[in-house]
Coordinates of C-alpha atoms in Angstrom, one line a residue:
M11 CA 42.0 16.9 27.2
N12 CA 44.8 14.3 26.9
I13 CA 45.1 11.8 24.1
D14 CA 44.0 8.8 26.3
I15 CA 40.7 10.5 27.1
V16 CA 40.1 11.2 23.4
I17 CA 40.9 7.6 22.4
T18 CA 38.6 6.2 25.2
L19 CA 35.7 8.5 24.4
S20 CA 36.2 7.9 20.6
V21 CA 36.0 4.1 21.2
L22 CA 33.0 4.6 23.5
V23 CA 31.2 6.8 20.9
L24 CA 32.0 4.3 18.0
A25 CA 30.7 1.4 20.1
S26 CA 27.5 3.3 20.9
V27 CA 27.0 4.0 17.2
L28 CA 27.4 0.4 16.3
F29 CA 25.1 -0.7 19.1
I30 CA 22.5 1.7 17.8
S31 CA 22.9 0.7 14.2
G32 CA 22.4 -3.0 15.0
K33 CA 24.5 -4.0 11.9
V34 CA 27.2 -5.7 14.0
R35 CA 26.4 -8.1 16.8
S36 CA 26.6 -6.5 20.2
D37 CA 29.0 -9.0 21.6
M38 CA 31.4 -8.4 18.7
V39 CA 31.1 -4.7 19.3
A40 CA 32.1 -5.2 23.0
I41 CA 35.1 -7.4 22.1
G42 CA 36.2 -4.9 19.4
A43 CA 36.1 -2.1 21.9
L44 CA 38.1 -4.2 24.3
I45 CA 40.7 -5.0 21.7
A46 CA 41.0 -1.4 20.6
L47 CA 41.6 -0.1 24.2
M48 CA 44.2 -2.8 24.7
L49 CA 46.0 -2.1 21.4
F50 CA 46.1 1.7 22.2
G51 CA 47.6 0.9 25.6
I52 CA 44.7 2.3 27.6
L53 CA 44.1 -1.1 29.3
T54 CA 46.6 -3.8 30.2
P55 CA 45.7 -7.4 29.1
T56 CA 44.9 -8.2 32.7
E57 CA 42.6 -5.2 32.9
A58 CA 41.0 -5.9 29.5
L59 CA 40.1 -9.5 30.5
S60 CA 39.1 -8.7 34.0
G61 CA 35.4 -8.5 33.0
F62 CA 35.2 -12.2 32.3
S63 CA 36.2 -13.0 35.9
S64 CA 33.7 -10.4 37.3
T65 CA 31.2 -11.7 39.8
V66 CA 28.5 -10.1 37.5
V67 CA 29.4 -12.4 34.6
I68 CA 29.8 -15.5 36.7
M69 CA 26.5 -14.8 38.5
M70 CA 24.7 -14.3 35.2
A71 CA 26.0 -17.6 33.9
G72 CA 24.8 -19.3 37.1
L73 CA 21.4 -17.7 36.9
F74 CA 20.9 -18.9 33.3
V75 CA 21.5 -22.5 34.5
V76 CA 19.1 -22.1 37.4
G77 CA 16.5 -20.6 35.2
G78 CA 17.0 -23.4 32.7
G79 CA 16.3 -26.0 35.4
I80 CA 13.2 -24.2 36.4
F81 CA 12.0 -24.2 32.7
Q82 CA 12.9 -27.8 31.8
T83 CA 11.2 -29.4 34.8
G84 CA 8.0 -27.6 34.0
L85 CA 8.0 -25.7 37.3
A86 CA 7.7 -22.3 35.6
K87 CA 4.8 -23.3 33.4
L88 CA 3.0 -24.8 36.4
I89 CA 3.3 -21.7 38.6
S90 CA 2.3 -19.3 35.8
G91 CA -0.5 -21.6 34.6
K92 CA -2.0 -21.8 38.1
L93 CA -1.9 -18.0 38.5
L94 CA -3.5 -17.4 35.1
Q95 CA -6.4 -19.6 36.0
L96 CA -7.5 -16.9 38.3
A97 CA -8.2 -14.5 35.4
G98 CA -11.3 -16.0 33.9
T99 CA -12.4 -14.4 30.6
S100 CA -12.4 -10.7 31.6
E101 CA -9.8 -8.7 29.6
T102 CA -9.1 -6.4 32.5
R103 CA -8.6 -9.3 34.9
L104 CA -6.4 -11.1 32.3
L105 CA -4.2 -8.0 31.9
I106 CA -3.8 -7.6 35.7
V107 CA -3.1 -11.2 36.5
I108 CA -0.7 -11.7 33.6
M109 CA 1.3 -8.6 34.5
L110 CA 1.4 -9.6 38.2
A111 CA 2.4 -13.2 37.4
T112 CA 5.0 -12.1 34.8
G113 CA 6.4 -9.6 37.2
F114 CA 6.8 -12.2 39.9
M115 CA 8.5 -14.7 37.6
G116 CA 10.8 -11.9 36.4
T117 CA 12.0 -11.5 40.0
F118 CA 14.1 -14.7 39.7
I119 CA 14.3 -15.5 36.0
S120 CA 15.6 -13.5 33.0
N121 CA 13.0 -11.5 31.2
T122 CA 13.6 -13.4 28.0
G123 CA 13.1 -16.7 29.7
T124 CA 10.0 -15.4 31.4
I125 CA 8.5 -14.4 28.0
A126 CA 9.4 -17.8 26.6
V127 CA 7.4 -19.5 29.3
M128 CA 4.5 -17.1 29.5
M129 CA 3.8 -16.4 25.8
P130 CA 2.2 -19.7 24.8
I131 CA 0.0 -19.6 28.0
V132 CA -1.0 -16.0 27.4
V133 CA -1.9 -16.8 23.7
S134 CA -3.9 -19.8 24.9
M135 CA -5.8 -17.8 27.6
A136 CA -6.5 -15.0 25.1
M137 CA -8.0 -17.4 22.6
S138 CA -10.1 -19.1 25.3
A139 CA -11.5 -15.7 26.4
G140 CA -12.1 -14.5 22.8
V141 CA -9.6 -11.7 23.3
N142 CA -7.1 -10.6 20.6
P143 CA -3.7 -11.8 21.9
A144 CA -2.2 -8.4 20.9
R145 CA -4.2 -6.9 23.7
L146 CA -2.1 -8.9 26.2
L147 CA 1.3 -9.6 24.7
M148 CA 2.7 -6.1 24.9
P149 CA 1.7 -5.8 28.6
L150 CA 3.3 -9.2 29.1
A151 CA 6.6 -7.9 27.7
F152 CA 6.5 -4.7 29.7
A153 CA 5.8 -6.6 32.9
S154 CA 8.7 -8.9 32.4
S155 CA 11.0 -5.8 32.3
M156 CA 9.3 -4.3 35.4
G157 CA 9.7 -7.6 37.3
G158 CA 13.5 -7.4 36.8
A159 CA 13.5 -4.4 39.1
L160 CA 12.1 -6.3 42.1
T161 CA 15.3 -8.1 43.2
L162 CA 19.1 -7.8 42.9
I163 CA 19.3 -10.7 40.4
G164 CA 16.2 -9.7 38.4
T165 CA 18.1 -8.1 35.5
P166 CA 21.8 -7.5 34.6
P167 CA 21.8 -3.7 35.2
N168 CA 21.0 -4.4 38.8
L169 CA 24.1 -6.5 39.1
V170 CA 26.1 -3.9 37.2
I171 CA 25.4 -1.0 39.7
Q172 CA 26.1 -3.4 42.6
D173 CA 29.5 -4.1 41.1
V174 CA 30.2 -0.3 40.5
L175 CA 29.1 0.5 44.1
V176 CA 31.4 -2.1 45.6
A177 CA 34.3 -1.2 43.4
G178 CA 33.8 2.4 44.5
G179 CA 34.2 1.5 48.1
F180 CA 30.5 1.8 49.0
E181 CA 28.3 -0.8 50.8
G182 CA 26.8 -3.4 48.4
L183 CA 23.1 -3.9 47.9
R184 CA 21.0 -6.7 49.4
F185 CA 18.7 -9.1 47.6
F186 CA 15.6 -7.1 48.3
S187 CA 17.1 -3.6 48.0
F188 CA 15.2 -3.1 44.8
T189 CA 11.9 -4.5 45.9
P190 CA 10.2 -1.3 47.1
I191 CA 11.1 0.5 43.9
G192 CA 10.2 -2.5 41.7
L193 CA 6.8 -2.9 43.3
L194 CA 6.1 0.8 42.7
A195 CA 7.2 0.5 39.1
L196 CA 5.0 -2.6 38.6
A197 CA 2.0 -0.9 40.2
V198 CA 2.4 2.2 38.1
G199 CA 2.8 0.0 35.0
I200 CA -0.4 -2.0 35.6
I201 CA -2.4 1.2 36.3
C202 CA -1.1 2.9 33.2
M203 CA -1.7 -0.1 31.0
L204 CA -5.3 -0.2 32.0
F205 CA -5.6 3.3 30.4
L206 CA -3.1 3.0 27.6
R207 CA -4.5 -0.3 26.3
R208 CA -7.0 1.7 24.3
W209 CA -4.2 2.2 21.8
L210 CA -3.5 -1.6 21.5
P211 CA -4.9 -3.4 18.4
R212 CA -8.6 -4.2 18.8
Q213 CA -10.5 -7.4 18.0
E214 CA -9.4 -9.1 14.8
D215 CA -11.9 -10.0 12.1
G216 CA -13.1 -13.5 12.5
L217 CA -11.8 -14.0 16.1
T218 CA -14.3 -16.1 18.0
Q219 CA -14.8 -17.5 21.4
R220 CA -13.5 -20.8 20.1
S221 CA -9.7 -21.3 20.5
E222 CA -9.7 -23.7 17.5
A223 CA -10.3 -20.7 15.2
R224 CA -6.7 -19.5 15.2
S225 CA -5.2 -22.8 16.0
T226 CA -6.1 -24.3 12.6
K227 CA -8.1 -22.2 10.1
A228 CA -6.9 -18.8 11.1
I229 CA -3.2 -19.8 11.2
A230 CA -3.5 -21.7 7.9
A231 CA -5.3 -18.7 6.3
E232 CA -2.5 -16.3 7.5
Y233 CA 0.1 -18.5 5.8
R234 CA -2.2 -19.1 2.7
L235 CA -1.7 -22.9 3.0
G236 CA -4.7 -23.6 0.8
Q237 CA -3.0 -21.9 -2.1
N238 CA 0.1 -24.1 -1.8
L239 CA -1.1 -27.6 -0.7
Y240 CA -1.8 -30.3 -3.3
R241 CA -2.5 -34.1 -3.3
V242 CA -0.8 -36.5 -5.7
Q243 CA -1.1 -40.3 -5.8
V244 CA 1.8 -42.7 -6.5
N245 CA 1.1 -44.8 -9.6
A246 CA 2.2 -48.4 -9.9
D247 CA 4.8 -47.5 -12.5
S248 CA 6.2 -44.6 -10.6
P249 CA 10.0 -44.6 -10.1
L250 CA 9.3 -43.3 -6.5
C251 CA 7.9 -46.7 -5.4
S252 CA 10.0 -48.4 -2.7
K253 CA 12.3 -45.4 -2.4
R254 CA 13.0 -43.4 0.7
L255 CA 12.5 -39.6 0.6
K256 CA 16.1 -39.0 1.5
E257 CA 17.2 -40.9 -1.6
L258 CA 14.9 -38.9 -3.9
R259 CA 15.9 -35.4 -2.9
L260 CA 12.6 -34.0 -4.2
S261 CA 12.9 -30.7 -2.4
E262 CA 16.2 -30.0 -4.2
R263 CA 15.1 -31.1 -7.6
Y264 CA 11.5 -29.7 -7.7
H265 CA 11.4 -27.1 -4.8
V266 CA 8.5 -28.9 -3.2
N267 CA 8.1 -30.5 0.2
I268 CA 6.4 -33.8 0.9
I269 CA 4.8 -33.2 4.3
E270 CA 2.4 -36.1 4.7
V271 CA 1.7 -39.6 3.4
R272 CA -1.7 -41.4 3.5
R273 CA -1.8 -45.1 2.7
R274 CA -4.5 -47.7 2.0
M275 CA -5.1 -50.1 5.0
S276 CA -5.9 -52.8 2.5
M277 CA -5.6 -52.9 -1.3
K278 CA -9.0 -54.7 -1.4
N279 CA -10.7 -51.7 0.2
Q280 CA -12.1 -49.3 -2.3
F281 CA -11.8 -46.4 0.1
F282 CA -8.8 -44.8 1.6
K283 CA -9.0 -45.6 5.2
T284 CA -6.0 -43.8 6.7
I285 CA -3.9 -44.9 9.5
P286 CA -3.1 -41.9 11.8
Q287 CA -1.6 -39.4 9.3
E288 CA 2.0 -40.1 8.8
V289 CA 4.3 -37.1 8.8
A290 CA 6.8 -37.5 6.0
T291 CA 10.3 -37.9 7.2
S292 CA 13.6 -38.5 5.5
E293 CA 13.1 -42.3 6.3
T294 CA 9.6 -42.5 4.8
E295 CA 9.4 -45.2 2.1
L296 CA 6.9 -44.6 -0.6
Q297 CA 4.6 -47.3 -1.9
E298 CA 2.1 -47.8 -4.8
G299 CA -1.2 -46.1 -4.1
D300 CA 0.2 -43.7 -1.5
I301 CA -1.4 -40.2 -1.4
L302 CA 1.2 -37.6 -0.8
Y303 CA 0.4 -34.1 0.5
V304 CA 2.8 -31.8 -1.4
H305 CA 3.5 -28.2 -0.3
G306 CA 4.8 -25.9 -3.0
A307 CA 4.0 -23.8 -6.0
F308 CA 1.5 -25.4 -8.4
E309 CA 3.8 -25.3 -11.4
D310 CA 6.5 -27.2 -9.4
V311 CA 4.0 -29.8 -8.2
K312 CA 2.8 -30.3 -11.8
V313 CA 6.3 -30.9 -13.0
L314 CA 6.9 -33.3 -10.1
A315 CA 3.8 -35.3 -11.1
E316 CA 4.7 -35.5 -14.8
D317 CA 8.3 -36.5 -14.2
C318 CA 7.7 -39.1 -11.4
G319 CA 4.5 -40.9 -12.6
L320 CA 2.2 -39.3 -10.1
M321 CA -1.5 -38.5 -10.5
L322 CA -2.4 -34.9 -9.5
L323 CA -5.7 -35.5 -7.6
D324 CA -6.8 -31.9 -7.3
H325 CA -5.7 -28.3 -7.6
Q326 CA -6.0 -27.4 -3.9
A327 CA -6.4 -29.4 -0.7
A328 CA -8.1 -28.2 2.4
E329 CA -6.0 -26.8 5.2
A330 CA -8.0 -29.0 7.7
A331 CA -6.3 -32.0 6.2
L332 CA -3.1 -30.9 8.0
T333 CA -4.6 -31.5 11.5
T334 CA -6.1 -34.3 13.5
G335 CA -6.0 -35.4 17.1
D336 CA -2.4 -36.6 16.6
I337 CA -1.0 -34.2 14.1
G338 CA -1.3 -30.4 13.9
I339 CA 0.3 -27.1 13.0
A340 CA 1.9 -24.6 15.2
E341 CA 3.6 -21.2 14.9
V342 CA 7.1 -20.8 16.5
L343 CA 9.5 -17.9 17.1
L344 CA 13.2 -17.9 17.4
A345 CA 14.5 -16.5 20.7
P346 CA 17.4 -14.0 20.6
S347 CA 19.9 -16.6 21.7
S348 CA 18.7 -19.2 19.1
T349 CA 21.5 -21.2 17.4
L350 CA 19.2 -21.4 14.3
I351 CA 19.5 -17.7 13.5
H352 CA 21.3 -17.2 10.1
K353 CA 21.0 -20.9 9.3
R354 CA 19.3 -22.1 6.1
V355 CA 16.1 -24.0 6.6
A356 CA 17.7 -27.0 5.0
E357 CA 20.4 -26.9 7.8
S358 CA 18.0 -26.4 10.7
G359 CA 17.4 -30.1 11.4
F360 CA 13.7 -29.6 12.0
R361 CA 12.7 -32.7 9.9
E362 CA 15.7 -34.8 11.0
K363 CA 15.6 -34.0 14.7
F364 CA 12.0 -33.1 15.5
R365 CA 10.2 -34.8 12.5
L366 CA 8.5 -31.5 11.7
N367 CA 8.0 -29.8 8.4
I368 CA 8.5 -26.0 8.0
L369 CA 5.5 -24.8 5.8
G370 CA 6.1 -21.1 5.8
I371 CA 8.0 -18.2 7.3
R372 CA 6.3 -14.9 8.3
R373 CA 8.8 -12.0 8.3
K374 CA 7.2 -8.8 9.4
D375 CA 4.3 -8.4 6.8
E376 CA 5.8 -10.8 4.3
V377 CA 4.9 -14.5 4.1
I378 CA 7.6 -16.7 2.5
L379 CA 6.2 -20.0 1.1
H380 CA 8.5 -21.1 -1.7
H381 CA 12.1 -22.2 -1.9
L382 CA 12.2 -22.4 1.9
K383 CA 15.1 -24.7 2.1
D384 CA 17.5 -22.0 0.9
E385 CA 15.9 -19.3 3.1
R386 CA 18.1 -18.2 6.1
M387 CA 16.2 -17.8 9.4
R388 CA 16.4 -14.4 11.1
Y389 CA 15.8 -13.2 14.6
G390 CA 12.1 -12.3 14.9
D391 CA 10.9 -14.7 12.2
A392 CA 7.7 -16.6 12.9
M393 CA 7.6 -20.1 11.3
L394 CA 4.7 -22.4 10.7
V395 CA 5.5 -26.0 11.4
Q396 CA 3.5 -29.2 11.0
G397 CA 3.9 -32.6 12.6
A398 CA 2.8 -34.8 15.5
W399 CA 1.7 -32.9 18.6
K400 CA 4.2 -34.9 20.7
D401 CA 7.0 -33.7 18.4
I402 CA 5.8 -30.1 18.6
A403 CA 5.8 -30.5 22.4
L404 CA 9.4 -31.7 22.1
L405 CA 10.3 -28.7 20.1
A406 CA 8.7 -26.5 22.8
E407 CA 11.2 -27.8 25.3
E408 CA 14.1 -26.3 23.3
T409 CA 15.5 -23.3 25.1
D410 CA 15.9 -21.2 22.0
V411 CA 12.5 -21.9 20.3
V412 CA 9.2 -20.5 21.5
V413 CA 6.0 -22.2 20.4
V414 CA 3.2 -19.6 20.2
G415 CA 0.6 -20.9 17.8
Q416 CA -0.6 -24.2 19.3
P417 CA -4.3 -24.8 19.9
A418 CA -5.3 -23.6 23.3
E419 CA -6.0 -27.2 24.4
E420 CA -2.4 -28.1 23.7
A421 CA -0.9 -24.9 25.1
R422 CA -2.7 -25.6 28.4
K423 CA -1.3 -29.1 28.8
V424 CA 1.3 -28.4 31.5
T425 CA 3.3 -31.5 32.2
L426 CA 4.9 -31.5 35.6
D427 CA 8.1 -33.5 35.5
H428 CA 9.1 -35.6 38.6
K429 CA 12.1 -33.3 39.0
A430 CA 9.9 -30.2 39.5
P431 CA 9.8 -30.4 43.3
I432 CA 13.6 -30.6 43.4
A433 CA 13.8 -27.5 41.1
A434 CA 11.4 -25.7 43.4
G435 CA 13.5 -26.6 46.5
I436 CA 16.8 -25.5 44.8
M437 CA 15.1 -22.2 43.8
L438 CA 13.9 -21.6 47.3
L439 CA 17.4 -22.5 48.6
M440 CA 19.0 -19.9 46.3
V441 CA 16.5 -17.2 47.4
G442 CA 17.1 -18.1 51.0
L443 CA 20.9 -17.9 50.7
L444 CA 20.6 -14.6 48.9
I445 CA 18.3 -13.2 51.6
I446 CA 20.3 -14.2 54.7
D447 CA 23.5 -13.1 52.9
V448 CA 25.9 -15.4 54.9
I449 CA 28.0 -16.3 51.8
P450 CA 28.7 -14.2 48.7
A451 CA 25.8 -13.9 46.3
V452 CA 27.8 -15.3 43.4
A453 CA 28.6 -18.4 45.5
S454 CA 24.9 -18.9 46.4
V455 CA 24.0 -18.8 42.7
M456 CA 26.8 -21.1 41.6
I457 CA 25.9 -23.7 44.3
C458 CA 22.3 -23.8 43.1
A459 CA 23.4 -24.0 39.5
V460 CA 25.5 -27.0 40.3
L461 CA 22.7 -28.6 42.3
M462 CA 20.4 -28.2 39.3
V463 CA 22.7 -30.4 37.2
L464 CA 23.6 -32.8 40.0
F465 CA 19.9 -33.5 40.8
G466 CA 18.9 -34.0 37.2
C467 CA 16.9 -30.8 36.7
L468 CA 19.1 -30.4 33.6
R469 CA 19.9 -33.6 31.9
S470 CA 23.6 -32.9 31.4
M471 CA 26.2 -30.2 31.5
E472 CA 25.6 -29.7 27.7
D473 CA 22.0 -28.8 28.5
A474 CA 23.3 -26.4 31.1
Y475 CA 25.5 -24.7 28.6
K476 CA 22.6 -24.4 26.1
T477 CA 20.6 -22.4 28.6
M478 CA 23.2 -19.6 28.6
N479 CA 22.8 -16.5 26.5
W480 CA 26.4 -16.3 25.5
E481 CA 25.9 -13.1 23.6
S482 CA 24.8 -11.4 26.8
I483 CA 27.7 -12.9 28.8
V484 CA 30.3 -11.9 26.3
L485 CA 28.7 -8.4 26.0
I486 CA 29.0 -7.8 29.7
G487 CA 32.4 -9.4 30.0
G488 CA 33.7 -7.2 27.2
M489 CA 32.0 -3.9 28.3
L490 CA 32.8 -4.0 32.0
P491 CA 36.5 -3.2 31.4
V492 CA 35.5 -0.1 29.4
S493 CA 34.4 1.4 32.8
I494 CA 38.0 0.8 34.0
A495 CA 39.2 2.8 31.0
I496 CA 36.8 5.6 31.7
E497 CA 38.0 5.8 35.3
K498 CA 41.7 5.2 34.5
T499 CA 42.0 7.9 31.8
G500 CA 39.9 10.5 33.7
A501 CA 37.1 10.4 31.2
A502 CA 34.5 9.6 33.9
G503 CA 35.7 12.7 35.8
L504 CA 35.5 14.8 32.7
L505 CA 31.9 13.6 31.9
S506 CA 30.7 13.9 35.4
N507 CA 32.3 17.4 35.7
G508 CA 30.5 18.3 32.5
L509 CA 27.2 17.1 34.0
V510 CA 27.9 18.8 37.3
D511 CA 28.8 22.1 35.5
M512 CA 25.6 21.9 33.4
L513 CA 23.2 20.7 36.1
G514 CA 25.0 20.8 39.4
S515 CA 24.0 24.3 40.2
F516 CA 20.4 23.2 40.1
G517 CA 21.0 20.7 42.9
P518 CA 21.1 16.8 43.1
H519 CA 17.5 16.4 42.1
V520 CA 18.0 17.9 38.7
M521 CA 21.3 16.0 38.4
L522 CA 19.3 12.8 39.2
A523 CA 16.8 13.7 36.5
G524 CA 19.6 14.3 34.0
I525 CA 21.2 10.9 34.7
Y526 CA 17.9 9.1 34.4
A527 CA 17.0 10.9 31.2
L528 CA 20.4 10.1 29.7
T529 CA 20.1 6.4 30.6
S530 CA 16.5 6.2 29.4
L531 CA 17.4 7.8 26.1
L532 CA 20.5 5.6 25.5
T533 CA 18.6 2.4 26.3
L534 CA 16.2 3.1 23.3
F535 CA 19.2 2.4 21.0
I536 CA 21.6 0.0 22.9
S537 CA 21.0 -2.9 25.2
N538 CA 20.1 -2.2 28.8
T539 CA 23.2 -4.0 30.0
A540 CA 25.6 -2.0 27.8
C541 CA 23.8 1.2 28.8
A542 CA 24.2 0.5 32.5
V543 CA 27.8 -0.4 32.1
L544 CA 28.5 2.9 30.3
V545 CA 26.5 5.3 32.5
A546 CA 27.0 3.8 36.0
P547 CA 30.6 5.0 36.5
I548 CA 29.6 8.5 35.3
A549 CA 26.6 8.5 37.7
L550 CA 28.9 7.4 40.6
A551 CA 31.5 10.1 39.7
S552 CA 28.8 12.7 39.5
A553 CA 27.5 11.9 43.0
V554 CA 31.0 12.0 44.4
E555 CA 31.6 15.4 42.7
L556 CA 28.4 16.8 44.2
G557 CA 29.3 15.3 47.6
V558 CA 26.0 13.3 47.9
S559 CA 25.1 9.7 48.4
P560 CA 25.4 7.8 45.1
Y561 CA 22.6 5.2 45.7
A562 CA 19.8 7.2 44.2
F563 CA 21.9 8.0 41.1
L564 CA 22.9 4.4 40.6
F565 CA 19.3 3.2 41.1
A566 CA 18.3 5.8 38.4
V567 CA 20.7 4.1 36.0
A568 CA 19.5 0.5 36.8
I569 CA 15.8 1.5 36.6
G570 CA 16.2 3.8 33.6
A571 CA 18.1 1.1 31.7
S572 CA 15.4 -1.6 32.3
M573 CA 12.2 0.5 31.8
C574 CA 12.5 0.8 28.0
F575 CA 9.1 0.4 26.3
A576 CA 9.0 2.9 23.4
V577 CA 10.6 0.9 20.6
P578 CA 10.1 -2.8 19.7
F579 CA 13.8 -3.8 19.5
S580 CA 15.1 -2.1 22.7
T581 CA 14.7 -5.3 24.7
P582 CA 14.4 -9.0 23.8
P583 CA 10.8 -9.3 25.3
N584 CA 9.6 -6.4 23.1
A585 CA 11.1 -8.0 20.0
L586 CA 9.7 -11.4 20.8
V587 CA 6.1 -10.2 21.2
M588 CA 6.2 -7.9 18.2
S589 CA 5.9 -10.8 15.7
A590 CA 3.5 -12.9 17.8
G591 CA 1.2 -9.9 18.4
R592 CA 1.6 -8.6 14.9
Y593 CA 2.4 -5.2 16.2
A594 CA 3.5 -2.2 14.1
F595 CA 6.4 0.0 15.2
M596 CA 4.0 2.8 16.0
D597 CA 2.0 0.5 18.4
F598 CA 5.0 0.5 20.7
V599 CA 5.4 4.3 20.3
K600 CA 1.8 5.0 21.1
V601 CA 1.7 2.7 24.2
G602 CA 5.3 2.4 25.3
L603 CA 6.5 6.0 25.1
P604 CA 3.9 7.4 27.4
L605 CA 4.5 4.5 29.8
Q606 CA 8.2 5.1 29.8
V607 CA 7.8 8.8 30.4
I608 CA 5.3 8.3 33.3
V609 CA 7.6 5.7 35.0
A610 CA 10.5 8.1 34.6
V611 CA 8.7 10.9 36.3
V612 CA 7.6 8.7 39.2
M613 CA 11.1 7.2 39.7
I614 CA 12.8 10.6 39.6
T615 CA 10.3 11.8 42.2
V616 CA 10.5 8.8 44.6
L617 CA 14.2 7.7 44.4
P618 CA 15.4 10.5 46.7
L619 CA 12.7 9.5 49.2
F620 CA 14.0 5.9 49.3
F621 CA 17.7 6.8 49.1
P622 CA 18.2 10.3 50.5
F623 CA 21.1 12.4 49.2

């Protein structure tokens, strides 16, 4: 074994360990591997940077923009909402319709984006039907991954094996090459989930047929708002009179948050007749007689009242005071691509940009209620926000924030923007161009991405850039040249020869099973894209070594990389629903592991039938 192979495999192993550990961002790992291979002279600078000009990377960027246009015009919510109306209140029908609808959306849109659109609707439907959302959110995540196997553009691993096949001199795949396999996987998934759902969490205590139960009281109880919400009244001699909240910096001085102001309509009136509740913003000016709703620890609120001439009206206010027809509370999640991850709450801009107050953070089983302004937000955090419904709706339009805790009535309000028909036309144009295959697929996608911006489905190019998951793009761009190093140094041949020596004597069927098993195992620990990039060249070389058609082997890589259900952090959809569904790690093992094994057995059996050796 020469030194170049040792260096390449060492970099590959180290990258895999870092991917598995999760202590370093995956895009940084990819760039680090790229730099190492370039410094050791394995790759030239041109070869090292070739991944960023790859059709896979460019096509992914275009698909993010097209998907963003579909989301922002309301088209995706309209389509999914109409389909979900077919389900009624039966849990079985809900599960089937949700998985079918999600699988269909995943055909054209990234699985993370599909979850972002479907999750609020699924929570709403579950509450209306009196079903624990945890019974439906895990099937939702699994279906989004299965939907990615329906078309060429459904998920990055599909594009990766297309690139490997073309680079190896084989005929490329067509738009619907994956469809038969994807439909079978989706059918198997739905049937299996009908049996495996017995392991999903059952009905929660206190869950009723009324959707309002979780939308107000249940959510407030989960975050223990009643233990941290107090009312104080501004006295005439208070130094806070005629001062704006931004001037007072009360949160910094007393570690409390003024979330709402109620004001007399007339000083002659002996009763407090409130105007629609006013959410406290940095521009709110306090006046004599104002009643302030203060969120924080009792001792901190008491010190605030004593120092600032405020009358403490009671020791605990009702959670219901936080919601009216105009103002409410909602639970939100941060998507994997969110720019808010690792930012302090004080730097998030929730109050300044959206006029919303963050009342609490739920991190796994811990609820954080105090000193929130200094807390750094993490991927997977669930946050409780309060404000006007119209401002919560504005927050829901953000591409990196998923609103999951609105009342069912609000979650079902699907607004169809006047640009939605245009977005639908562009989406159909893209699909048509990809089907007829008269121009390169990457050109078809880029044309439609530009049309989304030109026709106003995205407000600006800045919005188009915000739709992109740059971590995924950099990850793929950085890891694709690693396959060049594997081929260039002979490492692919060495690994494929090892597989052939170990399994080749048992025939291509056993080799296929080995490649699928290797891919399925790796994707438990590293992203499906990185897994496909690493294994696809080895699968191709193994097929060539055996003298058989490589298509079944490459499809095994793409399907095995995408069908990962056994752990919660293996895919973004799994991670997103884990917090919303309040799943434990073992919930995924009990339901996802059997499903992953069953799908693997079915795929290993049928792939040679669709793509003969």
